[in-house]
CSV table of C-alpha atoms and ligand atoms in Angstrom, one decimal:
chain,number,residue,atom,x,y,z
A,1,UNK,CA,-3.9,-7.7,-2.3
A,2,UNK,CA,-2.0,-8.8,-5.4
A,3,UNK,CA,-1.6,-8.6,-9.1
A,4,UNK,CA,-4.8,-8.0,-11.0
A,5,UNK,CA,-7.1,-8.4,-7.9
A,6,UNK,CA,-9.2,-5.5,-9.0
A,7,UNK,CA,-11.1,-8.0,-11.3
A,8,UNK,CA,-12.1,-9.9,-8.1
A,9,UNK,CA,-13.6,-6.9,-6.4
A,10,UNK,CA,-17.3,-8.0,-6.7
A,11,UNK,CA,-16.4,-11.5,-5.5
A,12,UNK,CA,-14.6,-10.0,-2.5
A,13,UNK,CA,-17.5,-7.7,-1.7
A,14,UNK,CA,-20.0,-10.6,-2.0
A,15,UNK,CA,-18.3,-12.3,0.9
A,16,UNK,CA,-19.2,-9.3,3.1
A,17,UNK,CA,-23.0,-9.9,2.7
A,18,UNK,CA,-23.7,-6.3,2.0
A,19,UNK,CA,-27.1,-5.3,0.7
A,20,UNK,CA,-28.4,-2.6,-1.5
A,21,UNK,CA,-27.0,-0.4,-4.3
A,22,UNK,CA,-23.2,0.1,-4.2
A,23,UNK,CA,-22.1,3.7,-4.6
A,24,UNK,CA,-18.7,4.1,-6.2
A,25,UNK,CA,-17.0,7.3,-4.9
A,26,UNK,CA,-14.1,8.3,-7.0
A,27,UNK,CA,-12.2,11.2,-8.6
A,28,UNK,CA,-11.5,11.8,-12.3
A,29,UNK,CA,-8.1,10.0,-12.8
A,30,UNK,CA,-8.8,7.0,-10.4
A,31,UNK,CA,-12.1,6.6,-12.2
A,32,UNK,CA,-10.3,6.1,-15.5
A,33,UNK,CA,-7.7,3.8,-13.9
A,34,UNK,CA,-10.0,1.6,-11.8
A,35,UNK,CA,-13.5,3.1,-11.0
A,36,UNK,CA,-15.0,2.4,-14.4
A,37,UNK,CA,-13.7,-1.2,-14.3
A,38,UNK,CA,-15.3,-1.8,-10.9
A,39,UNK,CA,-18.6,-0.4,-12.2
A,40,UNK,CA,-18.5,-2.7,-15.3
A,41,UNK,CA,-17.9,-5.7,-13.0
A,42,UNK,CA,-21.0,-4.9,-10.9
A,43,UNK,CA,-23.0,-4.5,-14.1
A,44,UNK,CA,-21.8,-7.8,-15.5
A,45,UNK,CA,-23.1,-9.4,-12.4
A,46,UNK,CA,-26.4,-7.8,-12.9
A,47,UNK,CA,-26.0,-5.5,-9.9
A,48,UNK,CA,-27.3,-1.9,-10.3
A,49,UNK,CA,-24.5,0.5,-9.3
A,50,UNK,CA,-24.2,4.3,-9.0
A,51,UNK,CA,-21.1,6.5,-9.3
A,52,UNK,CA,-20.2,9.9,-7.9
A,53,UNK,CA,-17.1,11.6,-9.2
A,54,UNK,CA,-15.7,14.3,-6.8
A,55,UNK,CA,-13.1,16.8,-7.9
A,56,UNK,CA,-11.8,18.3,-4.7
A,57,UNK,CA,-11.2,17.2,-1.1
A,58,UNK,CA,-13.6,19.3,0.9
A,59,UNK,CA,-16.5,19.1,3.3
A,60,UNK,CA,-18.7,20.2,0.4
A,61,UNK,CA,-17.6,17.0,-1.4
A,62,UNK,CA,-18.5,14.9,1.6
A,63,UNK,CA,-21.9,16.5,1.7
A,64,UNK,CA,-22.4,15.9,-1.9
A,65,UNK,CA,-21.6,12.2,-1.5
A,66,UNK,CA,-24.0,12.0,1.4
A,67,UNK,CA,-26.8,13.5,-0.7
A,68,UNK,CA,-26.2,11.2,-3.6
A,69,UNK,CA,-26.0,8.2,-1.3
A,70,UNK,CA,-29.4,9.2,0.2
A,71,UNK,CA,-30.9,9.8,-3.2
A,72,UNK,CA,-30.0,6.4,-4.6
A,73,UNK,CA,-30.5,4.7,-1.2
A,74,UNK,CA,-26.9,3.3,-1.3
A,75,UNK,CA,-26.4,0.1,0.6
A,76,UNK,CA,-22.6,0.7,0.9
A,77,UNK,CA,-19.9,2.9,-0.5
A,78,UNK,CA,-16.9,1.9,-2.5
A,79,UNK,CA,-14.0,4.5,-2.4
A,80,UNK,CA,-11.7,4.3,-5.4
A,81,UNK,CA,-8.8,6.6,-5.4
A,82,UNK,CA,-5.4,7.8,-4.1
A,83,UNK,CA,-6.6,9.2,-0.8
A,84,UNK,CA,-9.0,12.0,-1.5
A,85,UNK,CA,-11.9,9.8,-2.7
A,86,UNK,CA,-11.3,7.2,-0.1
A,87,UNK,CA,-11.2,9.8,2.7
A,88,UNK,CA,-14.5,11.3,1.5
A,89,UNK,CA,-16.2,7.9,1.0
A,90,UNK,CA,-15.1,7.0,4.5
A,91,UNK,CA,-16.4,10.1,6.1
A,92,UNK,CA,-19.7,10.0,4.2
A,93,UNK,CA,-20.2,6.3,5.1
A,94,UNK,CA,-19.7,7.1,8.8
A,95,UNK,CA,-22.3,9.8,8.6
A,96,UNK,CA,-25.0,7.7,6.9
A,97,UNK,CA,-24.1,4.5,8.9
A,98,UNK,CA,-23.3,2.4,5.8
A,99,UNK,CA,-20.2,0.2,5.3
A,100,UNK,CA,-17.4,1.1,3.0
A,101,UNK,CA,-14.8,-0.7,0.9
A,102,UNK,CA,-11.5,0.9,0.1
A,103,UNK,CA,-9.9,0.5,-3.4
A,104,UNK,CA,-6.6,2.5,-3.3
A,105,UNK,CA,-5.0,3.5,-6.6
A,106,UNK,CA,-1.9,4.9,-5.0
A,107,UNK,CA,0.0,3.8,-1.9
A,108,UNK,CA,0.5,7.4,-0.7
A,109,UNK,CA,-0.6,7.3,3.0
A,110,UNK,CA,-2.2,5.1,5.6
A,111,UNK,CA,-5.6,6.8,5.3
A,112,UNK,CA,-6.4,4.1,2.7
A,113,UNK,CA,-7.0,1.7,5.5
A,114,UNK,CA,-7.4,3.7,8.7
A,115,UNK,CA,-10.5,4.7,10.6
A,116,UNK,CA,-9.7,8.4,10.2
A,117,UNK,CA,-10.6,10.8,7.5
A,118,UNK,CA,-9.1,14.2,6.9
A,119,UNK,CA,-10.1,17.0,4.5
A,120,UNK,CA,-8.7,20.5,4.3
A,121,UNK,CA,-11.0,23.4,5.4
A,122,UNK,CA,-9.9,27.0,4.8
A,123,UNK,CA,-6.3,27.1,6.0
A,124,UNK,CA,-6.3,24.0,8.1
A,125,UNK,CA,-7.0,20.3,7.9
A,126,UNK,CA,-9.7,18.5,9.8
A,127,UNK,CA,-9.1,15.0,10.9
A,128,UNK,CA,-12.2,13.2,12.1
A,129,UNK,CA,-13.1,9.7,13.3
A,130,UNK,CA,-14.7,7.5,10.6
A,131,UNK,CA,-15.3,3.9,10.1
A,132,UNK,CA,-12.4,1.8,9.0
A,133,UNK,CA,-13.1,-0.1,5.7
A,134,UNK,CA,-14.8,-3.5,5.7
A,135,UNK,CA,-12.4,-4.6,3.0
A,136,UNK,CA,-9.4,-3.3,1.1
A,137,UNK,CA,-8.9,-4.3,-2.5
A,138,UNK,CA,-5.3,-3.4,-3.4
A,139,UNK,CA,-4.3,-4.3,-6.9
A,140,UNK,CA,-0.4,-4.1,-7.1
A,141,UNK,CA,-0.5,-3.7,-10.9
A,142,UNK,CA,-2.4,-0.4,-10.5
A,143,UNK,CA,-0.5,0.7,-7.4
A,144,UNK,CA,2.9,0.1,-9.1
A,145,UNK,CA,1.8,2.4,-11.9
A,146,UNK,CA,1.0,5.4,-9.7
A,147,UNK,CA,3.5,8.3,-9.7
A,148,UNK,CA,6.5,7.2,-7.8
A,149,UNK,CA,6.5,10.2,-5.5
A,150,UNK,CA,3.2,9.0,-4.1
A,151,UNK,CA,4.7,5.7,-3.1
A,152,UNK,CA,7.7,7.3,-1.5
A,153,UNK,CA,5.3,9.5,0.5
A,154,UNK,CA,3.5,6.3,1.7
A,155,UNK,CA,6.9,4.9,2.8
A,156,UNK,CA,7.7,8.0,4.7
A,157,UNK,CA,4.3,8.0,6.4
A,158,UNK,CA,5.1,4.5,7.7
A,159,UNK,CA,8.6,5.4,8.8
A,160,UNK,CA,7.1,8.1,10.9
A,161,UNK,CA,5.5,5.3,13.1
A,162,UNK,CA,8.8,5.2,14.9
A,163,UNK,CA,8.5,8.7,16.4
A,164,UNK,CA,4.7,8.4,16.7
A,165,UNK,CA,5.1,5.4,19.0
A,166,UNK,CA,7.8,7.2,21.0
A,167,UNK,CA,5.4,10.2,21.5
A,168,UNK,CA,2.6,7.8,22.5
A,169,UNK,CA,4.7,6.1,25.2
A,170,UNK,CA,5.8,9.5,26.4
A,171,UNK,CA,2.1,10.7,26.6
A,172,UNK,CA,1.2,7.5,28.4
A,173,UNK,CA,4.0,8.0,31.0
A,174,UNK,CA,3.4,11.8,31.5
A,175,UNK,CA,-0.3,12.1,30.9
A,176,UNK,CA,-1.7,8.7,31.4
A,177,UNK,CA,-2.9,8.6,27.8
A,178,UNK,CA,-4.4,5.2,27.0
A,179,UNK,CA,-1.8,2.9,25.5
A,180,UNK,CA,-1.8,-0.4,23.8
A,181,UNK,CA,1.5,-2.3,23.7
A,182,UNK,CA,0.2,-4.6,21.1
A,183,UNK,CA,-0.8,-1.8,18.7
A,184,UNK,CA,2.5,0.0,19.4
A,185,UNK,CA,4.5,-3.1,18.6
A,186,UNK,CA,2.6,-3.7,15.4
A,187,UNK,CA,3.2,-0.1,14.3
A,188,UNK,CA,6.9,-0.3,15.0
A,189,UNK,CA,7.2,-3.7,13.4
A,190,UNK,CA,5.6,-2.3,10.3
A,191,UNK,CA,8.1,0.6,10.1
A,192,UNK,CA,10.9,-2.0,10.7
A,193,UNK,CA,9.7,-4.2,7.8
A,194,UNK,CA,9.8,-1.2,5.5
A,195,UNK,CA,13.2,0.0,6.5
A,196,UNK,CA,14.6,-3.5,6.2
A,197,UNK,CA,13.3,-3.6,2.7
A,198,UNK,CA,14.3,0.0,1.8
A,199,UNK,CA,17.0,-1.2,-0.6
A,200,UNK,CA,14.5,-3.1,-2.7
A,201,UNK,CA,11.9,-0.4,-2.9
A,202,UNK,CA,12.3,1.0,-6.4
A,203,UNK,CA,10.2,2.7,-9.0
A,204,UNK,CA,8.2,0.5,-11.4
A,205,UNK,CA,8.7,-2.7,-9.4
A,206,UNK,CA,5.4,-4.3,-8.5
A,207,UNK,CA,7.1,-5.9,-5.5
A,208,UNK,CA,7.8,-2.5,-4.0
A,209,UNK,CA,4.1,-1.5,-4.3
A,210,UNK,CA,3.3,-4.7,-2.5
A,211,UNK,CA,5.7,-4.1,0.4
A,212,UNK,CA,4.5,-0.5,0.8
A,213,UNK,CA,0.8,-1.4,0.6
A,214,UNK,CA,1.1,-4.3,3.0
A,215,UNK,CA,2.8,-1.9,5.5
A,216,UNK,CA,0.1,0.7,5.1
A,217,UNK,CA,-2.5,-2.0,5.8
A,218,UNK,CA,-0.7,-3.1,9.0
A,219,UNK,CA,-0.4,0.5,10.1
A,220,UNK,CA,-4.2,0.9,9.6
A,221,UNK,CA,-4.8,-2.2,11.6
A,222,UNK,CA,-2.6,-0.9,14.4
A,223,UNK,CA,-4.7,2.3,14.5
A,224,UNK,CA,-7.9,0.2,14.5
A,225,UNK,CA,-6.6,-1.8,17.5
A,226,UNK,CA,-5.7,1.4,19.4
A,227,UNK,CA,-8.9,3.1,18.5
A,228,UNK,CA,-6.9,6.2,17.7
A,229,UNK,CA,-4.3,7.4,15.3
A,230,UNK,CA,-1.6,7.4,18.1
A,231,UNK,CA,0.5,4.5,16.8
A,232,UNK,CA,1.0,6.3,13.5
A,233,UNK,CA,0.7,10.0,14.3
A,234,UNK,CA,2.8,12.0,16.8
A,235,UNK,CA,4.6,15.3,16.8
A,236,UNK,CA,5.8,14.7,13.2
A,237,UNK,CA,2.2,14.8,12.1
A,238,UNK,CA,1.5,17.9,14.1
A,239,UNK,CA,4.4,19.5,12.3
A,240,UNK,CA,3.0,18.4,8.9
A,241,UNK,CA,-0.5,19.7,9.7
A,242,UNK,CA,1.0,23.0,10.7
A,243,UNK,CA,2.9,23.1,7.3
A,244,UNK,CA,-0.4,22.5,5.6
A,245,UNK,CA,-1.7,25.6,7.3
A,246,UNK,CA,1.3,27.9,6.6
A,247,UNK,CA,2.3,26.5,3.2
A,248,UNK,CA,-0.8,24.8,1.8
A,249,UNK,CA,-0.2,22.3,-1.0
A,250,UNK,CA,3.6,22.7,-0.9
A,251,UNK,CA,4.5,19.0,-0.4
A,252,UNK,CA,2.9,15.6,0.1
A,253,UNK,CA,1.6,14.6,3.5
A,254,UNK,CA,4.0,11.6,3.7
A,255,UNK,CA,7.0,13.6,2.7
A,256,UNK,CA,6.3,16.3,5.3
A,257,UNK,CA,5.9,13.8,8.2
A,258,UNK,CA,9.1,12.1,7.1
A,259,UNK,CA,11.1,15.2,7.5
A,260,UNK,CA,9.2,15.9,10.7
A,261,UNK,CA,10.2,12.5,12.0
A,262,UNK,CA,13.9,13.3,11.5
A,263,UNK,CA,13.5,16.3,13.8
A,264,UNK,CA,11.3,14.7,16.4
A,265,UNK,CA,13.6,11.6,16.6
A,266,UNK,CA,16.4,14.1,17.3
A,267,UNK,CA,14.3,15.7,20.1
A,268,UNK,CA,13.7,12.2,21.6
A,269,UNK,CA,17.5,11.8,21.7
A,270,UNK,CA,17.2,8.9,19.3
A,271,UNK,CA,18.8,7.7,16.1
A,272,UNK,CA,17.6,10.5,13.8
A,273,UNK,CA,20.4,9.6,11.3
A,274,UNK,CA,18.8,6.2,10.9
A,275,UNK,CA,15.4,7.7,10.0
A,276,UNK,CA,17.1,10.2,7.6
A,277,UNK,CA,19.1,7.4,5.9
A,278,UNK,CA,16.0,5.2,5.5
A,279,UNK,CA,14.1,8.1,3.9
A,280,UNK,CA,17.0,8.9,1.6
A,281,UNK,CA,17.4,5.3,0.5
A,282,UNK,CA,13.8,5.2,-0.6
A,283,UNK,CA,14.1,8.6,-2.3
A,284,UNK,CA,11.9,10.6,0.0
A,285,UNK,CA,12.9,14.2,1.0
A,286,UNK,CA,15.1,14.7,4.1
A,287,UNK,CA,15.4,18.5,4.0
A,288,UNK,CA,13.3,21.7,3.8
A,289,UNK,CA,14.7,22.2,0.2
A,290,UNK,CA,13.5,18.7,-0.7
A,291,UNK,CA,10.0,19.7,0.4
A,292,UNK,CA,10.3,23.0,-1.4
A,293,UNK,CA,9.6,24.8,1.8
A,294,UNK,CA,11.8,27.5,3.2
A,295,UNK,CA,13.7,27.2,6.5
A,296,UNK,CA,11.7,30.0,8.1
A,297,UNK,CA,8.4,28.2,7.5
A,298,UNK,CA,9.9,25.0,9.0
A,299,UNK,CA,10.9,26.9,12.1
A,300,UNK,CA,7.5,28.5,12.4
A,301,UNK,CA,5.8,25.1,12.0
A,302,UNK,CA,8.0,23.6,14.7
A,303,UNK,CA,7.3,26.4,17.2
A,304,UNK,CA,3.6,26.3,16.7
A,305,UNK,CA,2.8,22.6,16.0
A,306,UNK,CA,2.0,21.9,19.7
A,307,UNK,CA,-1.0,24.3,19.4
A,308,UNK,CA,-2.7,22.4,16.7
A,309,UNK,CA,-4.6,19.8,18.7
A,310,UNK,CA,-4.8,18.4,22.2
A,311,UNK,CA,-2.2,15.7,21.6
A,312,UNK,CA,0.7,15.4,24.0
A,313,UNK,CA,4.0,14.8,22.3
A,314,UNK,CA,7.7,15.5,22.7
A,315,UNK,CA,6.9,19.1,21.7
A,316,UNK,CA,5.3,19.5,25.1
A,317,UNK,CA,4.3,23.1,25.6
A,318,UNK,CA,6.2,24.1,22.5
A,319,UNK,CA,9.7,24.8,21.2
A,320,UNK,CA,11.1,28.3,21.2
A,321,UNK,CA,12.6,29.7,18.1
A,322,UNK,CA,16.3,29.2,19.1
A,323,UNK,CA,15.6,25.5,19.9
A,324,UNK,CA,13.7,25.0,16.7
A,325,UNK,CA,16.6,26.5,14.6
A,326,UNK,CA,19.1,24.3,16.6
A,327,UNK,CA,17.1,21.1,16.0
A,328,UNK,CA,16.5,21.9,12.3
A,329,UNK,CA,20.1,22.8,11.6
A,330,UNK,CA,21.7,20.0,13.6
A,331,UNK,CA,19.6,17.5,11.6
A,332,UNK,CA,20.5,19.3,8.3
A,333,UNK,CA,16.8,19.9,7.6
A,334,UNK,CA,17.6,23.6,7.1
B,401,ZN,ZN1,0.1,10.1,8.1
């Protein structure tokens, strides 16, 4: 991680002793920003390299990458992108049992380092287990240049670790869900580090991109230690997945989980004002208006979020409508 490290990509990869043809998996904008430079580096070193450019996040794209990888007999995959291309490279590499390297071009969510991939399908999102990356090449010069809202989304995704860990402990106490104190402490410390630096996280500052990316990497490590997304994904994520279903494409993942975190921290009886203030300082949304989602949709997502997957959280068997309205209005989300 650092300024200009993209130019050291091939060196970093050579330390991994991977064999065979690298397949660069990218999407149009990240390809212009970084993908083509990575390909040129391989070629300069006399390494034959293949590229596949995907346009949308879907299972069809994962399938296409798998087909291309088999056609060219790829030795490993190199995901270059904001999230979409990396998620797809990660899922494809898991399927074909090849390693993968992550080159994020935006610090928008912790998927850039985690062992989970998620793609939308019909009106829902599927999150599946995948291999974590063998290496991450994070060039802060490129990351600082990404649209600012993507970075604030990454920040909010990290701040949500607070409530994710609370849900994990609750599930451990009530349902005997496997828990790792080490992983939980790392996830919380990561959120703490970000909140402590919230004042210095500002658009255009490369230092900010560095702080956020470092936090995303630690968050991914916490998930790898836990062997699940528990340390970084609780009820606030269920709420966000449900919003994706009801109001697809309305807001960024990180922004949705941030707002979800304000509400679930309130449900835990914790310092929800602290979460709200940290989000506001960074410039992430703290209300339904900020997400450009109406109050009715927020209430619907809150009352149905517990159904989305078998993950025990503070939502328990679900909130009723009156309780959801109460929680959302008390926290000024609606
Ligand atoms: Zn997330």
